[in-house]
Short mmCIF file of C-alpha atoms in Angstrom, two decimals:
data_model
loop_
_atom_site.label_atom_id
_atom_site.label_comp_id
_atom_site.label_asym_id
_atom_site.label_seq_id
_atom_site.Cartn_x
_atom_site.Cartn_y
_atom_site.Cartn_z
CA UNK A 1400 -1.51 -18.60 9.03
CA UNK A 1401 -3.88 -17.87 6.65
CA UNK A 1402 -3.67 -15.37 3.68
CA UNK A 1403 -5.13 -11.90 3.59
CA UNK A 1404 -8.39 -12.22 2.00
CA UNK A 1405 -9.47 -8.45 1.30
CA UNK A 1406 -6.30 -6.85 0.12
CA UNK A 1407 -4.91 -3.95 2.73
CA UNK A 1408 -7.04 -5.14 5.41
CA UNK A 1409 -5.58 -8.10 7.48
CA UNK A 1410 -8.40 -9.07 10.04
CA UNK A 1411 -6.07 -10.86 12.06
CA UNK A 1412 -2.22 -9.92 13.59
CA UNK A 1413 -0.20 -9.61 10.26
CA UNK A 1414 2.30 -12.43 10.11
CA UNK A 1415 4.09 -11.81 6.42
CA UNK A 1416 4.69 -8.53 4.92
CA UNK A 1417 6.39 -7.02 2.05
CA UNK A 1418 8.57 -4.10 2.51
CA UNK A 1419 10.88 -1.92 1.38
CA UNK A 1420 14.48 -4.28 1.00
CA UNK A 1421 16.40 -0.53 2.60
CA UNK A 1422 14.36 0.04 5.32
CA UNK A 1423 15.32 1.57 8.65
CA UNK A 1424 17.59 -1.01 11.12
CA UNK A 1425 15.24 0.19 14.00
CA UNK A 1426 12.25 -0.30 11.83
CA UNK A 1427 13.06 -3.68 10.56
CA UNK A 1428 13.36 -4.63 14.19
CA UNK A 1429 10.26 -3.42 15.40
CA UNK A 1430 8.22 -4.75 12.79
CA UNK A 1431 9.93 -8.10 13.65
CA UNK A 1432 9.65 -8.12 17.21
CA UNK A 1433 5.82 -8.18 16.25
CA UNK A 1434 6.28 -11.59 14.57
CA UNK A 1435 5.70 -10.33 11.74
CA UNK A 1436 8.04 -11.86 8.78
CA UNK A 1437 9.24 -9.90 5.83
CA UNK A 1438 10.43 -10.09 2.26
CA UNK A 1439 12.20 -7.45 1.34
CA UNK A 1440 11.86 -5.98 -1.96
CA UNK A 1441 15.14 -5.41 -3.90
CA UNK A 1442 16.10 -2.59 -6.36
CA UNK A 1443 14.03 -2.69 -9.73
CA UNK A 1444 16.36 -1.39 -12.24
CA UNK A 1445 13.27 0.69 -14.37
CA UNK A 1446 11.87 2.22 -11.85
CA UNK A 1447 13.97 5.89 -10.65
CA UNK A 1448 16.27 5.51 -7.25
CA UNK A 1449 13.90 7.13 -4.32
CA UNK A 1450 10.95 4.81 -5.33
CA UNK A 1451 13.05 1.58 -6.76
CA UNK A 1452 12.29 -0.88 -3.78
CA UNK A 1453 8.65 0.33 -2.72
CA UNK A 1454 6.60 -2.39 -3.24
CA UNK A 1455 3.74 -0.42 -3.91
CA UNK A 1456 5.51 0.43 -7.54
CA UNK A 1457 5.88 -2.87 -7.97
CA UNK A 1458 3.28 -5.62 -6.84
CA UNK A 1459 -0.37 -5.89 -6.33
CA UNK A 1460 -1.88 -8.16 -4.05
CA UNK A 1461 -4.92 -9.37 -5.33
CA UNK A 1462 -6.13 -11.11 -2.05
CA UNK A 1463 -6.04 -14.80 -0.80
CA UNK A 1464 -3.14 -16.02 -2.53
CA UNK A 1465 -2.81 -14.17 -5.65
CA UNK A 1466 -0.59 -11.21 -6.61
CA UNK A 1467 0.27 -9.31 -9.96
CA UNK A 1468 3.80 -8.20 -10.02
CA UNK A 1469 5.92 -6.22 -13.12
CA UNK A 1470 8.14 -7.62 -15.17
CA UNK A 1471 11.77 -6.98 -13.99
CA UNK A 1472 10.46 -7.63 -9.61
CA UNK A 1473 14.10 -9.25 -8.41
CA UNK A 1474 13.71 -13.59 -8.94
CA UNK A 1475 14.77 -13.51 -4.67
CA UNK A 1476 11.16 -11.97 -4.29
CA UNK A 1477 9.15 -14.18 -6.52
CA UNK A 1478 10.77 -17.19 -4.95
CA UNK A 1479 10.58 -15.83 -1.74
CA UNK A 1480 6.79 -15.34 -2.58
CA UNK A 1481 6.13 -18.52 -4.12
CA UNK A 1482 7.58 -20.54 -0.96
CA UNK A 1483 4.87 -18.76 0.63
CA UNK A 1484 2.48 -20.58 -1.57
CA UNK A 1485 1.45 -17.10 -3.85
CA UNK A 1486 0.24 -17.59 -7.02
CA UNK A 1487 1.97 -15.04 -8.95
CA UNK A 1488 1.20 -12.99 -12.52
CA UNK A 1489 2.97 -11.19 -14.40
CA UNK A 1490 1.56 -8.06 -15.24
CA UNK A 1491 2.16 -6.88 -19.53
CA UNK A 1492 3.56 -3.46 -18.28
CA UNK A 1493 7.49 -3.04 -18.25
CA UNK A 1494 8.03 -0.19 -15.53
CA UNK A 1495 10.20 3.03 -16.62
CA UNK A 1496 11.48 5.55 -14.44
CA UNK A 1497 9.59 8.64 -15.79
CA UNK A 1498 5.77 9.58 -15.18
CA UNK A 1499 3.70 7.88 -16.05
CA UNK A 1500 5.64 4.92 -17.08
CA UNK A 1501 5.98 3.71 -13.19
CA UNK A 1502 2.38 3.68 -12.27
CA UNK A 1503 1.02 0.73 -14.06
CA UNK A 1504 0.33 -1.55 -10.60
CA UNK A 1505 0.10 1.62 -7.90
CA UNK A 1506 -3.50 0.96 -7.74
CA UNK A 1507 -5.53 1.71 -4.37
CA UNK A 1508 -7.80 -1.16 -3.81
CA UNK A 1509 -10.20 -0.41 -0.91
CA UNK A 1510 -12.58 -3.01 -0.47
CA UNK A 1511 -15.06 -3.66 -3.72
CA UNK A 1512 -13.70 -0.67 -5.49
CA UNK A 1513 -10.23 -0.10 -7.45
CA UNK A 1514 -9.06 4.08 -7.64
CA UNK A 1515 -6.53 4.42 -10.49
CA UNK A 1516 -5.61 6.68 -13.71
CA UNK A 1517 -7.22 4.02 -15.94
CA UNK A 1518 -5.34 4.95 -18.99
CA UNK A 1519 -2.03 3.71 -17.27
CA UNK A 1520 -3.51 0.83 -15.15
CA UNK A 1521 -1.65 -2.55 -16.64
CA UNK A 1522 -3.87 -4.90 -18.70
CA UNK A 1523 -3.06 -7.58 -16.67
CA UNK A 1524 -3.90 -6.08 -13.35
CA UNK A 1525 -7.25 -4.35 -14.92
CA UNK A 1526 -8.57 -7.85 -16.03
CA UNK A 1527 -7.92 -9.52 -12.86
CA UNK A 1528 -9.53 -7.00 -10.73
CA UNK A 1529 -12.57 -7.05 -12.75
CA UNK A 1530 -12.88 -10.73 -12.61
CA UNK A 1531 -12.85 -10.75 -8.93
CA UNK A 1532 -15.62 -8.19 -9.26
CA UNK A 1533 -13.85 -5.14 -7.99
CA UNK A 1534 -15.40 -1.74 -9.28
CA UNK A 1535 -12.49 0.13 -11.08
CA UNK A 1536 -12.99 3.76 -10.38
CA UNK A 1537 -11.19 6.37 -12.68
CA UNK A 1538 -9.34 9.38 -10.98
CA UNK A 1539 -6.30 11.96 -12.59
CA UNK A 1540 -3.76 10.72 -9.39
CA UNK A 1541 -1.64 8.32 -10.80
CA UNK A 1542 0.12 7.33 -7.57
CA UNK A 1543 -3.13 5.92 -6.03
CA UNK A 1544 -1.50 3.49 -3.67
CA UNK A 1545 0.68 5.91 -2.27
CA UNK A 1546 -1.99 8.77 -1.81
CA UNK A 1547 -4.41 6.51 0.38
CA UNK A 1548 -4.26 5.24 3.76
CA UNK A 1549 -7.10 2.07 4.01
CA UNK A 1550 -8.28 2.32 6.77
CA UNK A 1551 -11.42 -0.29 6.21
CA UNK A 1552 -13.55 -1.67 3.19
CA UNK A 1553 -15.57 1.92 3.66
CA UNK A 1554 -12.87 4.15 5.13
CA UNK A 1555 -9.59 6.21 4.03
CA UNK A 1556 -7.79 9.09 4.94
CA UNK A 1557 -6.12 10.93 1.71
CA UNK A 1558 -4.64 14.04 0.78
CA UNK A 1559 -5.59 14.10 -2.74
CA UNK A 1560 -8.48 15.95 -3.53
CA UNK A 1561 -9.68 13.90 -6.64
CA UNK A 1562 -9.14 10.70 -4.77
CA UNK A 1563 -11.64 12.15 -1.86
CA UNK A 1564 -14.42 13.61 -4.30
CA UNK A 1565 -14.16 10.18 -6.22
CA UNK A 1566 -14.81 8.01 -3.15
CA UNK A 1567 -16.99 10.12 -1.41
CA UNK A 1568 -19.18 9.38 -4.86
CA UNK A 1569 -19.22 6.01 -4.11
CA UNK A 1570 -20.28 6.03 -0.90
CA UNK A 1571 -17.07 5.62 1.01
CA UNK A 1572 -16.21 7.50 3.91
CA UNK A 1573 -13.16 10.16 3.46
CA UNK A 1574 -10.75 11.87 5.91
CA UNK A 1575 -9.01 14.78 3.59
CA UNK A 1576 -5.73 16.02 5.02
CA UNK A 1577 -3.31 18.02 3.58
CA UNK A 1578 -0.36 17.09 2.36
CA UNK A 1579 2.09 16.50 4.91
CA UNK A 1580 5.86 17.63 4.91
CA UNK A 1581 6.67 15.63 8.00
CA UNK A 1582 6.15 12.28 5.39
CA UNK A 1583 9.99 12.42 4.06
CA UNK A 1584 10.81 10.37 1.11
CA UNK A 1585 14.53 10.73 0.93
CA UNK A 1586 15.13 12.00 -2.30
CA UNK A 1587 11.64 14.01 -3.28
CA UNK A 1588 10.44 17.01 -1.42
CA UNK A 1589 8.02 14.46 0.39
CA UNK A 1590 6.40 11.81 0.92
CA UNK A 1591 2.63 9.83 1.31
CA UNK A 1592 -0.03 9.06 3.85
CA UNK A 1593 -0.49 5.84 1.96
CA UNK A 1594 3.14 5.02 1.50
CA UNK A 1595 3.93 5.31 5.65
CA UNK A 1596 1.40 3.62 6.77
CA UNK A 1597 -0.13 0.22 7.07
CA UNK A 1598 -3.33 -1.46 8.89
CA UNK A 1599 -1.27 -4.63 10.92
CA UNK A 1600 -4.76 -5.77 12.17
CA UNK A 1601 -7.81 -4.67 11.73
CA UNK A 1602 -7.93 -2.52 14.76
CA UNK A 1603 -4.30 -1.54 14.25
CA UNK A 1604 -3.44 1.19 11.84
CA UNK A 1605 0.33 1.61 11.85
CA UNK A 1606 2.46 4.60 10.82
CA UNK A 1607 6.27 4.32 10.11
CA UNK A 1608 7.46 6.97 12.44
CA UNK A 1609 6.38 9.12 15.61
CA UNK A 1610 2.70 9.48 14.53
CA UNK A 1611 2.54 13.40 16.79
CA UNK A 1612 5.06 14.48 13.40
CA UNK A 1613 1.77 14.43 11.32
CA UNK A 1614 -0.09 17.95 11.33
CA UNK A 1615 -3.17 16.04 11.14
CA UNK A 1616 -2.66 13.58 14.13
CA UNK A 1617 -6.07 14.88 16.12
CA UNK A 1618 -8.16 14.46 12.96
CA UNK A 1619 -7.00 11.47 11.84
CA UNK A 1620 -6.34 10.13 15.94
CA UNK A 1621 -10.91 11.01 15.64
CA UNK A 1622 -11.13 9.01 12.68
CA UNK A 1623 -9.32 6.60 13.49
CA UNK A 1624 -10.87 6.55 16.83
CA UNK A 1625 -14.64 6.79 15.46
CA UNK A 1626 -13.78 3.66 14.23
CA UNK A 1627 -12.42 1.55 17.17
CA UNK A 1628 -8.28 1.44 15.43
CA UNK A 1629 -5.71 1.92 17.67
CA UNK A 1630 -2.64 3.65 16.51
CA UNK A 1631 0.53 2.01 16.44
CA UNK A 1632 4.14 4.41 16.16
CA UNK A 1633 6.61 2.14 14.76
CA UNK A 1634 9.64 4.03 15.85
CA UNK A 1635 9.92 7.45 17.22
CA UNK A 1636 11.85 8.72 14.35
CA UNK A 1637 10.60 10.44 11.21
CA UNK A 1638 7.92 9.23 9.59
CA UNK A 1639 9.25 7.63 6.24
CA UNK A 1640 7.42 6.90 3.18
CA UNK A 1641 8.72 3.20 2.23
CA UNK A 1642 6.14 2.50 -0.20
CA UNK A 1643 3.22 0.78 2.15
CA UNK A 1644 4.17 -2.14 4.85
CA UNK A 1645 1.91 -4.86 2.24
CA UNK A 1646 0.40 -7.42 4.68
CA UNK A 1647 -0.22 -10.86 3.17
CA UNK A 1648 -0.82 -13.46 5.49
CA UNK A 1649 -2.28 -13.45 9.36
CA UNK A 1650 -2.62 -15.35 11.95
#
């Protein structure tokens, strides 16, 4: 196994993911039946109930073997993490449960390039990214990890319009949608593209529930397709937003 080099973007079968510790029985399974090993997140105490164990809210993956997390991320993680040889930092941001005190490590990384509200983004995190050379691109969205699906170092699919004009601008290529009500996030009225979804390969994009819920399945099915990715239902229930499936090592 070796560990995902370009953060989001396994280029091999994912064999070690974080998720969300209260994730669906059936999903759990699935995702195990496809070798794939998990840490589950546990509740943060600062961050507000229907986001508390998304991991998305909580950690950033750097790439290789390197990850930021918040002060507060449960000691069962970070040991969890560091028997998996991680190298871990903590971030100087202490998460709190109101905007926009819980968006200090939601940032999108696609490739070379970093989308976050910079005035939030954590210290920590900021100078890391930049001394890995990633391109830290400023947009309004605070919840930048949840809003976009990466799809590759070039592509996403997003229903945030400031995210899409702010990409486009740097040459990335852009699938708009709407925002979907079929994404639930028990809790909230709803939930993300980038929150239910996860590439497990790099020809596998994978969405938490029955992917024919989403009012833009043919668009992004085109997309998706343009690009050779395959698209993987992980259960035929709802589609849940559990705060990204985080791939970290391959095989």
């Amino acid at each position: 196994m070796g560990y995902v080099h370009i953060p989001n973007l396994p280029q091999s079968r994912t064999s070690l993911a974080v998720v969300d510790g209260r994730i669906d029985g059936d999903l759990e399974e699935r995702l195990r039946s496809l070798n794939i090993e998990l840490i589950k997140t546990v509740r943060h105490a600062d961050l507000y109930e229907e986001v508390s164990c998304h991991p998305d809210m909580m950690l950033h993956h750097l790439g290789d073997e390197y990850m930021v997390y918040a002060p507060g991320v449960d000691e069962k993680v970070l040991q969890a993490l560091s028997e998996h040889g991680f190298k871990l930092i903590q971030g100087d941001t202490c998460l709190a449960a109101k905007y926009p005190g819980d968006i200090a490590y939601n940032v999108a990384r696609v490739g070379k390039f970093a989308f976050h509200n910079l005035k939030y983004t954590d210290k920590v995190l900021e100078r890391e990214l930049k001394r890995r050379g990633v391109q830290l691109v400023h947009v309004k969205q605070g919840y930048t990890k949840c809003s976009v699906s990466v799809v590759d170092e070039n592509s996403i699919i997003t229903a945030d319009k400031g995210i899409a004009v702010a990409a486009l601008e740097k040459g990335l290529e852009v699938l708009q949608i709407e925002p979907e009500d079929a994404i639930l996030l028990p809790g909230l009225s709803n939930g993300f593209i980038g929150g239910s979804t996860a590439m497990l390969d790099r020809r596998t994009w994978a969405v938490t529930g029955r992917f024919s819920l989403l009012k833009a399945s043919d668009r992004i099915s085109k997309f998706l397709g343009d690009r050779n990715i395959r698209i993987l239902s992980l259960s035929d229930k709802d589609i849940v937003d559990i705060g990204t499936i985080l791939p970290l090592k391959a095989k």
